[in-house]
Short mmCIF file of C-alpha atoms and ligand atoms in Angstrom, two decimals:
data_model
loop_
_atom_site.label_atom_id
_atom_site.label_comp_id
_atom_site.label_asym_id
_atom_site.label_seq_id
_atom_site.Cartn_x
_atom_site.Cartn_y
_atom_site.Cartn_z
CA UNK A 1 60.38 -71.99 61.22
CA UNK A 2 62.27 -68.61 62.18
CA UNK A 3 59.83 -65.68 62.92
CA UNK A 4 61.30 -62.23 64.57
CA UNK A 5 62.08 -59.16 63.50
CA UNK A 6 63.22 -58.28 59.85
CA UNK A 7 63.67 -54.64 59.66
CA UNK A 8 63.05 -51.52 63.48
CA UNK A 9 61.67 -47.75 62.27
CA UNK A 10 61.84 -44.86 64.69
CA UNK A 11 60.88 -41.17 64.53
CA UNK A 12 60.41 -38.60 67.10
CA UNK A 13 59.51 -35.47 66.97
CA UNK A 14 61.82 -32.63 65.77
CA UNK A 15 61.77 -30.96 69.09
CA UNK A 16 63.09 -30.99 73.00
CA UNK A 17 63.12 -29.59 76.19
CA UNK A 18 66.50 -30.41 78.44
CA UNK A 19 65.53 -32.15 81.97
CA UNK A 20 68.36 -29.63 83.27
CA UNK A 21 66.47 -26.30 82.52
CA UNK A 22 62.96 -28.17 83.29
CA UNK A 23 64.34 -29.39 86.72
CA UNK A 24 65.95 -25.46 87.57
CA UNK A 25 61.81 -24.07 86.15
CA UNK A 26 60.64 -26.42 88.13
CA UNK A 27 62.98 -25.84 91.52
CA UNK A 28 63.69 -29.09 91.33
CA UNK A 29 67.61 -30.29 91.72
CA UNK A 30 68.68 -31.11 88.08
CA UNK A 31 69.92 -34.15 89.20
CA UNK A 32 66.47 -35.49 90.11
CA UNK A 33 65.48 -35.36 86.50
CA UNK A 34 69.06 -36.65 85.34
CA UNK A 35 70.29 -39.12 87.89
CA UNK A 36 67.17 -40.01 90.62
CA UNK A 37 64.36 -40.31 87.06
CA UNK A 38 67.83 -41.17 84.67
CA UNK A 39 66.44 -38.16 81.80
CA UNK A 40 68.04 -36.07 79.82
CA UNK A 41 66.36 -34.56 77.23
CA UNK A 42 62.26 -34.96 76.39
CA UNK A 43 60.92 -34.90 72.96
CA UNK A 44 58.07 -32.29 72.43
CA UNK A 45 55.32 -33.14 69.66
CA UNK A 46 54.25 -30.13 67.74
CA UNK A 47 50.95 -29.53 67.53
CA UNK A 48 51.55 -31.10 63.89
CA UNK A 49 52.24 -34.67 65.47
CA UNK A 50 50.18 -37.33 66.70
CA UNK A 51 50.28 -40.85 67.84
CA UNK A 52 49.33 -41.75 63.32
CA UNK A 53 51.99 -39.32 61.93
CA UNK A 54 54.64 -40.43 64.61
CA UNK A 55 53.95 -44.06 63.72
CA UNK A 56 53.57 -43.55 59.95
CA UNK A 57 57.11 -41.67 59.97
CA UNK A 58 58.84 -44.25 61.91
CA UNK A 59 57.08 -46.75 59.48
CA UNK A 60 57.91 -44.36 56.55
CA UNK A 61 61.47 -45.32 56.43
CA UNK A 62 61.64 -49.28 56.75
CA UNK A 63 58.90 -50.07 54.66
CA UNK A 64 59.76 -50.67 51.12
CA UNK A 65 57.92 -51.94 47.93
CA UNK A 66 58.48 -55.37 48.48
CA UNK A 67 57.69 -55.00 51.90
CA UNK A 68 53.92 -53.54 50.56
CA UNK A 69 53.61 -56.57 48.19
CA UNK A 70 53.69 -58.86 52.00
CA UNK A 71 52.40 -56.52 54.39
CA UNK A 72 48.91 -58.20 54.59
CA UNK A 73 48.54 -56.63 58.43
CA UNK A 74 49.08 -53.28 60.21
CA UNK A 75 48.58 -53.73 63.92
CA UNK A 76 48.90 -50.42 65.43
CA UNK A 77 49.64 -50.74 69.38
CA UNK A 78 48.67 -47.49 70.91
CA UNK A 79 47.45 -45.43 74.28
CA UNK A 80 47.07 -41.89 72.74
CA UNK A 81 45.06 -43.02 70.21
CA UNK A 82 42.99 -40.36 68.50
CA UNK A 83 39.48 -41.92 68.07
CA UNK A 84 37.24 -44.30 69.66
CA UNK A 85 36.22 -46.35 66.85
CA UNK A 86 38.13 -46.39 63.40
CA UNK A 87 41.73 -47.59 64.04
CA UNK A 88 44.95 -45.07 63.59
CA UNK A 89 46.28 -48.49 61.39
CA UNK A 90 43.69 -47.38 58.86
CA UNK A 91 45.82 -44.03 58.51
CA UNK A 92 49.07 -45.42 58.41
CA UNK A 93 47.82 -47.79 55.36
CA UNK A 94 46.85 -45.11 53.48
CA UNK A 95 50.07 -42.72 54.40
CA UNK A 96 52.53 -45.50 53.54
CA UNK A 97 50.30 -46.94 50.46
CA UNK A 98 50.10 -50.24 52.18
CA UNK A 99 48.51 -53.16 49.59
CA UNK A 100 44.41 -52.47 50.05
CA UNK A 101 44.18 -56.20 50.68
CA UNK A 102 46.02 -56.26 54.08
CA UNK A 103 43.68 -56.11 57.24
CA UNK A 104 44.36 -52.39 59.47
CA UNK A 105 43.90 -52.53 63.29
CA UNK A 106 44.37 -51.24 66.34
CA UNK A 107 45.36 -52.68 69.67
CA UNK A 108 45.30 -51.62 73.44
CA UNK A 109 46.78 -51.95 76.53
CA UNK A 110 49.09 -49.50 78.00
CA UNK A 111 52.48 -49.56 76.94
CA UNK A 112 51.80 -53.44 76.48
CA UNK A 113 49.99 -52.75 73.31
CA UNK A 114 53.25 -53.31 70.94
CA UNK A 115 54.15 -56.38 72.42
CA UNK A 116 50.64 -57.64 72.37
CA UNK A 117 50.88 -56.97 68.63
CA UNK A 118 54.35 -58.74 68.00
CA UNK A 119 52.69 -61.72 69.89
CA UNK A 120 49.74 -61.88 67.54
CA UNK A 121 52.01 -61.32 64.36
CA UNK A 122 53.99 -64.23 65.29
CA UNK A 123 51.02 -66.45 65.24
CA UNK A 124 50.14 -64.76 61.98
CA UNK A 125 53.60 -65.73 60.18
CA UNK A 126 53.17 -69.27 61.49
CA UNK A 127 50.14 -69.79 59.39
CA UNK A 128 51.28 -67.28 56.63
CA UNK A 129 55.01 -67.67 55.99
CA UNK A 130 55.07 -65.75 52.72
CA UNK A 131 53.61 -62.80 54.62
CA UNK A 132 54.62 -59.91 56.75
CA UNK A 133 53.22 -58.10 59.76
CA UNK A 134 54.24 -54.19 60.43
CA UNK A 135 53.77 -53.68 64.32
CA UNK A 136 53.42 -50.21 65.34
CA UNK A 137 53.58 -49.01 68.97
CA UNK A 138 53.64 -44.86 68.99
CA UNK A 139 52.60 -42.29 71.89
CA UNK A 140 52.79 -38.84 73.41
CA UNK A 141 53.61 -39.57 76.93
CA UNK A 142 51.45 -36.68 78.49
CA UNK A 143 50.74 -36.34 82.50
CA UNK A 144 50.66 -32.52 82.86
CA UNK A 145 52.61 -29.67 83.29
CA UNK A 146 53.69 -29.36 86.76
CA UNK A 147 52.97 -32.88 87.57
CA UNK A 148 54.94 -35.52 89.53
CA UNK A 149 55.21 -37.26 86.08
CA UNK A 150 55.89 -34.18 84.00
CA UNK A 151 59.76 -35.32 83.62
CA UNK A 152 58.67 -38.70 82.58
CA UNK A 153 57.09 -37.85 79.62
CA UNK A 154 57.75 -38.45 75.59
CA UNK A 155 56.86 -39.04 72.48
CA UNK A 156 57.84 -40.78 69.59
CA UNK A 157 57.09 -44.36 67.86
CA UNK A 158 58.72 -47.22 66.55
CA UNK A 159 58.13 -49.98 63.48
CA UNK A 160 58.60 -53.22 63.14
CA UNK A 161 58.26 -55.46 60.18
CA UNK A 162 57.52 -58.94 61.26
CA UNK A 163 57.93 -61.83 58.80
CA UNK A 164 59.57 -65.49 58.58
CA UNK A 165 62.75 -64.13 57.54
CA UNK A 166 64.03 -61.78 60.78
CA UNK A 167 67.17 -60.31 59.44
CA UNK A 168 67.62 -58.96 62.93
CA UNK A 169 66.14 -61.11 65.63
CA UNK A 170 64.71 -64.04 65.85
CA UNK A 171 61.43 -63.93 68.39
CA UNK A 172 61.92 -67.20 70.36
CA UNK A 173 58.64 -69.65 71.17
CA UNK A 174 58.71 -69.37 75.36
CA UNK A 175 57.09 -66.34 76.97
CA UNK A 176 55.82 -65.89 80.71
CA UNK A 177 53.02 -63.13 80.92
CA UNK A 178 50.65 -61.86 83.49
CA UNK A 179 47.94 -60.04 83.64
CA UNK A 180 45.72 -58.21 87.12
CA UNK A 181 43.38 -55.35 87.67
CA UNK A 182 45.08 -52.77 89.03
CA UNK A 183 44.79 -49.44 89.29
CA UNK A 184 48.64 -47.59 88.64
CA UNK A 185 48.23 -45.37 85.79
CA UNK A 186 45.27 -44.95 83.56
CA UNK A 187 43.47 -42.61 81.29
CA UNK A 188 39.81 -41.98 81.07
CA UNK A 189 38.31 -41.50 77.99
CA UNK A 190 37.46 -37.86 78.56
CA UNK A 191 41.02 -36.80 79.87
CA UNK A 192 44.10 -36.27 77.69
CA UNK A 193 46.54 -36.80 80.18
CA UNK A 194 47.15 -39.53 82.14
CA UNK A 195 46.40 -40.40 85.68
CA UNK A 196 48.27 -42.34 87.84
CA UNK A 197 50.10 -43.67 91.41
CA UNK A 198 53.25 -42.95 90.97
CA UNK A 199 54.77 -44.67 93.76
CA UNK A 200 52.36 -47.65 93.36
CA UNK A 201 52.97 -47.97 89.92
CA UNK A 202 56.71 -47.97 90.37
CA UNK A 203 56.53 -51.23 93.15
CA UNK A 204 53.47 -53.05 90.78
CA UNK A 205 56.31 -52.51 88.26
CA UNK A 206 59.09 -54.65 89.88
CA UNK A 207 56.42 -56.79 91.65
CA UNK A 208 54.90 -58.00 87.75
CA UNK A 209 59.12 -58.24 86.66
CA UNK A 210 59.72 -60.55 89.46
CA UNK A 211 56.66 -62.80 89.55
CA UNK A 212 57.25 -62.74 85.65
CA UNK A 213 61.41 -63.56 85.49
CA UNK A 214 60.42 -66.62 88.36
CA UNK A 215 57.52 -67.83 85.88
CA UNK A 216 60.06 -67.65 82.77
CA UNK A 217 62.98 -69.43 84.41
CA UNK A 218 60.25 -72.12 85.69
CA UNK A 219 59.03 -72.73 81.88
CA UNK A 220 62.16 -72.18 80.01
CA UNK A 221 65.63 -73.22 82.58
CA UNK A 222 66.80 -70.79 81.13
CA UNK A 223 69.11 -68.11 83.53
CA UNK A 224 70.69 -65.12 83.76
CA UNK A 225 74.29 -66.44 82.35
CA UNK A 226 71.82 -67.16 79.39
CA UNK A 227 71.14 -63.86 78.92
CA UNK A 228 73.57 -61.45 77.41
CA UNK A 229 71.20 -58.10 77.86
CA UNK A 230 67.76 -57.45 79.36
CA UNK A 231 66.07 -54.50 77.98
CA UNK A 232 62.79 -53.40 79.85
CA UNK A 233 59.83 -51.20 79.37
CA UNK A 234 61.43 -47.42 79.91
CA UNK A 235 59.41 -44.70 81.81
CA UNK A 236 62.21 -43.36 82.94
CA UNK A 237 65.59 -45.15 82.19
CA UNK A 238 66.30 -45.85 86.41
CA UNK A 239 62.40 -48.09 86.56
CA UNK A 240 64.35 -50.92 84.60
CA UNK A 241 67.94 -50.43 86.69
CA UNK A 242 65.51 -50.76 89.69
CA UNK A 243 64.39 -54.30 88.30
CA UNK A 244 67.23 -55.43 86.86
CA UNK A 245 69.20 -54.67 90.56
CA UNK A 246 66.40 -56.81 92.00
CA UNK A 247 67.36 -60.66 90.49
CA UNK A 248 71.32 -59.95 89.45
CA UNK A 249 72.64 -61.30 92.51
CA UNK A 250 70.91 -64.55 91.23
CA UNK A 251 74.66 -64.47 88.74
CA UNK A 252 78.35 -64.46 88.92
CA UNK A 253 79.91 -60.67 89.09
CA UNK A 254 80.78 -61.65 85.09
CA UNK A 255 76.47 -62.04 84.76
CA UNK A 256 76.22 -58.47 86.53
CA UNK A 257 78.93 -56.67 85.03
CA UNK A 258 77.56 -57.65 81.32
CA UNK A 259 73.80 -56.84 82.04
CA UNK A 260 74.72 -53.32 83.73
CA UNK A 261 76.78 -52.07 81.33
CA UNK A 262 74.32 -53.64 78.24
CA UNK A 263 71.33 -51.93 80.35
CA UNK A 264 73.19 -48.97 80.41
CA UNK A 265 73.63 -48.90 76.41
CA UNK A 266 70.21 -50.06 75.88
CA UNK A 267 68.85 -46.38 77.38
CA UNK A 268 71.15 -44.44 75.14
CA UNK A 269 68.12 -43.25 73.00
CA UNK A 270 65.30 -43.19 76.03
CA UNK A 271 67.41 -41.02 78.15
CA UNK A 272 66.48 -38.74 75.14
CA UNK A 273 63.41 -39.30 73.73
CA UNK A 274 61.53 -39.90 77.15
CA UNK A 275 58.54 -42.32 77.91
CA UNK A 276 56.83 -43.36 74.38
CA UNK A 277 54.60 -45.88 76.25
CA UNK A 278 54.58 -48.83 74.15
CA UNK A 279 57.17 -48.50 71.77
CA UNK A 280 59.54 -48.10 75.06
CA UNK A 281 60.75 -51.33 75.31
CA UNK A 282 61.11 -51.97 71.38
CA UNK A 283 63.61 -48.28 71.88
CA UNK A 284 65.36 -49.89 74.61
CA UNK A 285 66.17 -52.31 72.03
CA UNK A 286 67.16 -50.45 69.21
CA UNK A 287 69.55 -48.59 71.82
CA UNK A 288 71.08 -51.74 72.99
CA UNK A 289 71.59 -52.54 68.91
CA UNK A 290 72.97 -50.31 67.66
CA UNK A 291 74.56 -48.33 70.68
CA UNK A 292 76.59 -51.63 70.98
CA UNK A 293 79.17 -52.45 68.47
CA UNK A 294 80.11 -55.58 69.24
CA UNK A 295 77.17 -57.58 70.24
CA UNK A 296 77.86 -61.33 69.36
CA UNK A 297 75.71 -62.74 66.40
CA UNK A 298 73.35 -65.64 68.63
CA UNK A 299 73.32 -63.91 71.37
CA UNK A 300 70.10 -63.96 73.63
CA UNK A 301 68.22 -60.77 74.64
CA UNK A 302 65.78 -60.53 77.25
CA UNK A 303 62.96 -58.21 77.00
CA UNK A 304 60.40 -57.34 79.41
CA UNK A 305 57.42 -55.76 78.96
CA UNK A 306 55.06 -54.03 81.04
CA UNK A 307 51.96 -51.66 80.65
CA UNK A 308 49.75 -50.50 83.41
CA UNK A 309 46.82 -51.94 84.42
CA UNK A 310 48.38 -54.04 84.15
CA UNK A 311 49.83 -57.12 81.65
CA UNK A 312 53.65 -57.66 81.17
CA UNK A 313 55.78 -60.08 80.03
CA UNK A 314 58.88 -61.44 79.28
CA UNK A 315 60.18 -62.94 76.47
CA UNK A 316 63.58 -63.34 74.68
CA UNK A 317 65.04 -63.28 71.29
CA UNK A 318 68.28 -64.13 69.44
CA UNK A 319 70.66 -62.32 67.13
CA UNK A 320 71.02 -63.16 63.53
CA UNK A 321 73.87 -63.63 61.33
CA UNK A 322 74.98 -59.72 60.18
CA UNK A 323 71.61 -58.13 61.93
CA UNK A 324 74.06 -54.93 62.17
CA UNK A 325 73.65 -54.71 58.03
CA UNK A 326 69.97 -54.33 58.79
CA UNK A 327 70.05 -51.10 61.19
CA UNK A 328 69.99 -47.88 60.51
CA UNK A 329 72.26 -46.50 63.02
CA UNK A 330 73.41 -43.20 60.69
CA UNK A 331 69.65 -41.79 60.43
CA UNK A 332 69.35 -42.14 63.47
CA UNK A 333 72.33 -40.51 64.47
CA UNK A 334 70.94 -37.59 62.33
CA UNK A 335 67.41 -37.74 63.89
CA UNK A 336 69.05 -37.39 67.13
CA UNK A 337 71.49 -34.16 65.99
CA UNK A 338 68.89 -32.51 64.21
CA UNK A 339 66.29 -31.83 67.16
CA UNK A 340 65.74 -28.47 68.02
CA UNK A 341 65.98 -27.24 71.56
CA UNK A 342 62.80 -25.20 72.81
CA UNK A 343 63.28 -23.08 76.46
CA UNK A 344 60.38 -24.29 79.22
CA UNK A 345 58.03 -21.95 78.05
CA UNK A 346 58.28 -22.64 74.28
CA UNK A 347 57.19 -26.00 75.57
CA UNK A 348 54.53 -24.71 77.87
CA UNK A 349 53.22 -23.10 74.99
CA UNK A 350 53.68 -26.05 72.70
CA UNK A 351 52.03 -28.37 75.19
CA UNK A 352 48.81 -26.22 75.57
CA UNK A 353 47.72 -26.43 72.09
CA UNK A 354 44.93 -27.82 71.25
CA UNK A 355 43.22 -28.97 67.94
CA UNK A 356 39.29 -27.87 67.75
CA UNK A 357 36.81 -30.04 69.35
CA UNK A 358 33.18 -28.23 67.28
CA UNK A 359 33.88 -29.02 64.01
CA UNK A 360 35.72 -25.79 62.71
CA UNK A 361 38.32 -25.78 60.67
CA UNK A 362 42.23 -25.54 61.08
CA UNK A 363 45.25 -25.25 59.33
CA UNK A 364 48.50 -25.50 60.20
CA UNK A 365 52.31 -24.50 58.45
CA UNK A 366 53.35 -27.66 58.18
CA UNK A 367 56.58 -26.25 56.55
CA UNK A 368 57.58 -25.70 60.27
CA UNK A 369 57.58 -29.37 60.83
CA UNK A 370 60.73 -31.35 59.12
CA UNK A 371 58.65 -34.62 59.48
CA UNK A 372 57.53 -36.72 55.78
CA UNK A 373 54.55 -36.58 57.22
CA UNK A 374 52.33 -34.67 59.25
CA UNK A 375 48.88 -33.79 60.51
CA UNK A 376 47.91 -30.44 57.97
CA UNK A 377 44.69 -29.99 60.23
CA UNK A 378 41.27 -30.16 60.59
CA UNK A 379 37.84 -29.84 59.07
CA UNK A 380 34.51 -31.48 60.59
CA UNK A 381 36.10 -33.06 63.14
CA UNK A 382 38.40 -35.20 60.73
CA UNK A 383 42.17 -34.65 60.65
CA UNK A 384 44.10 -34.13 57.80
CA UNK A 385 47.16 -35.50 56.97
CA UNK A 386 50.15 -34.89 54.23
CA UNK A 387 52.65 -37.06 53.55
CA UNK A 388 55.23 -34.55 51.91
CA UNK A 389 57.08 -37.24 50.13
CA UNK A 390 54.11 -37.67 47.72
N1 CAA B 401 69.60 -36.15 92.90
C1 CAA B 401 69.65 -37.55 92.63
N2 CAA B 401 68.42 -38.19 92.92
C2 CAA B 401 67.28 -37.70 93.17
C3 CAA B 401 67.62 -36.54 93.91
C4 CAA B 401 68.84 -35.68 93.89
N3 CAA B 401 69.26 -34.44 94.03
N4 CAA B 401 66.20 -35.88 94.15
C5 CAA B 401 65.99 -36.65 93.89
N5 CAA B 401 66.48 -37.92 93.74
C6 CAA B 401 65.45 -39.31 93.43
C7 CAA B 401 65.28 -40.05 95.04
O1 CAA B 401 65.76 -40.68 95.54
C8 CAA B 401 64.40 -40.83 93.77
O2 CAA B 401 65.53 -42.30 93.64
P1 CAA B 401 64.38 -43.58 93.84
O3 CAA B 401 63.34 -43.39 93.11
O4 CAA B 401 65.70 -44.27 93.16
O5 CAA B 401 63.83 -43.53 95.41
C9 CAA B 401 63.64 -40.41 92.37
O6 CAA B 401 64.74 -39.06 92.08
C10 CAA B 401 62.69 -40.39 92.06
O7 CAA B 401 62.07 -38.67 93.33
P2 CAA B 401 60.86 -39.44 93.43
O8 CAA B 401 60.27 -40.78 93.92
O9 CAA B 401 60.61 -38.32 94.74
O10 CAA B 401 60.27 -38.44 92.44
P3 CAA B 401 58.51 -38.31 92.31
O11 CAA B 401 57.66 -38.55 93.41
O12 CAA B 401 58.45 -36.87 91.91
O13 CAA B 401 58.13 -39.09 91.13
C11 CAA B 401 57.56 -41.21 89.59
C12 CAA B 401 58.95 -40.28 90.57
C13 CAA B 401 56.74 -41.85 90.69
C14 CAA B 401 58.48 -42.05 88.76
C15 CAA B 401 56.93 -39.94 88.56
O14 CAA B 401 57.41 -38.99 88.03
C16 CAA B 401 55.64 -40.57 88.26
O15 CAA B 401 54.53 -40.81 88.79
N6 CAA B 401 55.39 -41.37 86.97
C17 CAA B 401 54.85 -41.37 85.69
C18 CAA B 401 54.66 -42.85 86.37
C19 CAA B 401 55.34 -44.10 85.52
O16 CAA B 401 55.91 -43.79 84.91
N7 CAA B 401 55.81 -45.44 86.23
C20 CAA B 401 56.55 -46.12 86.23
C21 CAA B 401 55.89 -47.61 85.93
S1 CAA B 401 54.83 -47.54 85.58
C22 CAA B 401 54.75 -47.98 84.07
O17 CAA B 401 55.68 -48.58 83.49
C23 CAA B 401 53.79 -47.32 82.64
C24 CAA B 401 54.28 -46.63 82.13
O18 CAA B 401 54.73 -46.47 81.07
C25 CAA B 401 53.46 -45.12 82.96
#
């Protein structure tokens, strides 16, 4: 039985800041952000978007009535959850009108959450081949104004329908993974911003990649020549490149050229969104599939997932016949082209807006947010959500 990705949805908020302009305001050379870090635009979530609405918007574009009947499990991967107790999956379950007899849960392991969800989904489909799983990877990356992590912020979500009819990518069985208790990046429950040991996190990312890649090769006997492309978790687009470069000498000149070219294409969306933590790897996959017109059916794509703290995994998928018919290239082009640029001052203002924590009521003007699904306010410590399409 084949199991894999049947559909991919994506959402990012309608506001962004230009990294060249952010660099000028932060007194650094723009090339540091655009070349050294490798980011062009950074998505800015308005107060009317949180990890729930981002995920719901990403899923809303792909989940149809037939999916709603078949989805009996919704797994929400996030590290910017809104509640220590209730899962974000339940809010999305409601906002999409999923089958009441579906399970909805949240999983967490930094940027690895969506990968964990996909692996769980594979097991679920193996036992229940007529069912589907909705996997969500949704986050808002926040380090703080004027911090070294600031240039690697972002916001967005990816939604995946995993089923035994993988119209886009069949996920292969073998994968290699690694866990190690390290403090490279973390967010204590009392903080709305991440703490990070930046240089150490970069080193650990690469160390995880090299150990896992060795384990993967040993397990499967596959080599660089067997991979058409490798997509990476992209906290910023230079990071994956640094990891890729460490293994390129294992291949021929042709392998190098192919992998570098495909890597570049796989960073197109991430470069214009920023880090979306657990969805980043899948945004990179989407970028590769939608932006590279001539990827051959049957090609094998490698996927490297890394979640600080840390867990990493390398696995692969095979592109399916006519996969391009199931992509949403035009909708995503429209999503990007309809965004509004904000000034650095406007971004700083939006960044500092907060929700009440004393139980008071607040209502937002959701007409200012073009998203279909928005956070409309708070009352009695409860977030209020609206699906404008209902
Ligand atoms: N032109 C071109 N390049 C320039 C430049 C210029 N004028 N000025 C500087 N650069 C280059 C630097 O040489 C450097 O390149 P290399 O890394 O290839 O050497 C790059 O720009 C960045 O410069 P710095 O290292 O000086 O930047 P920094 O210390 O200010 O911050 C960072 C970089 C550590 C990544 C920081 O942004 C950060 O902490 N980000 C958050 C943590 C993170 O993303 N870690 C990644 C691994 S962890 C992970 O993957 C999980 C996750 O999602 C968080």
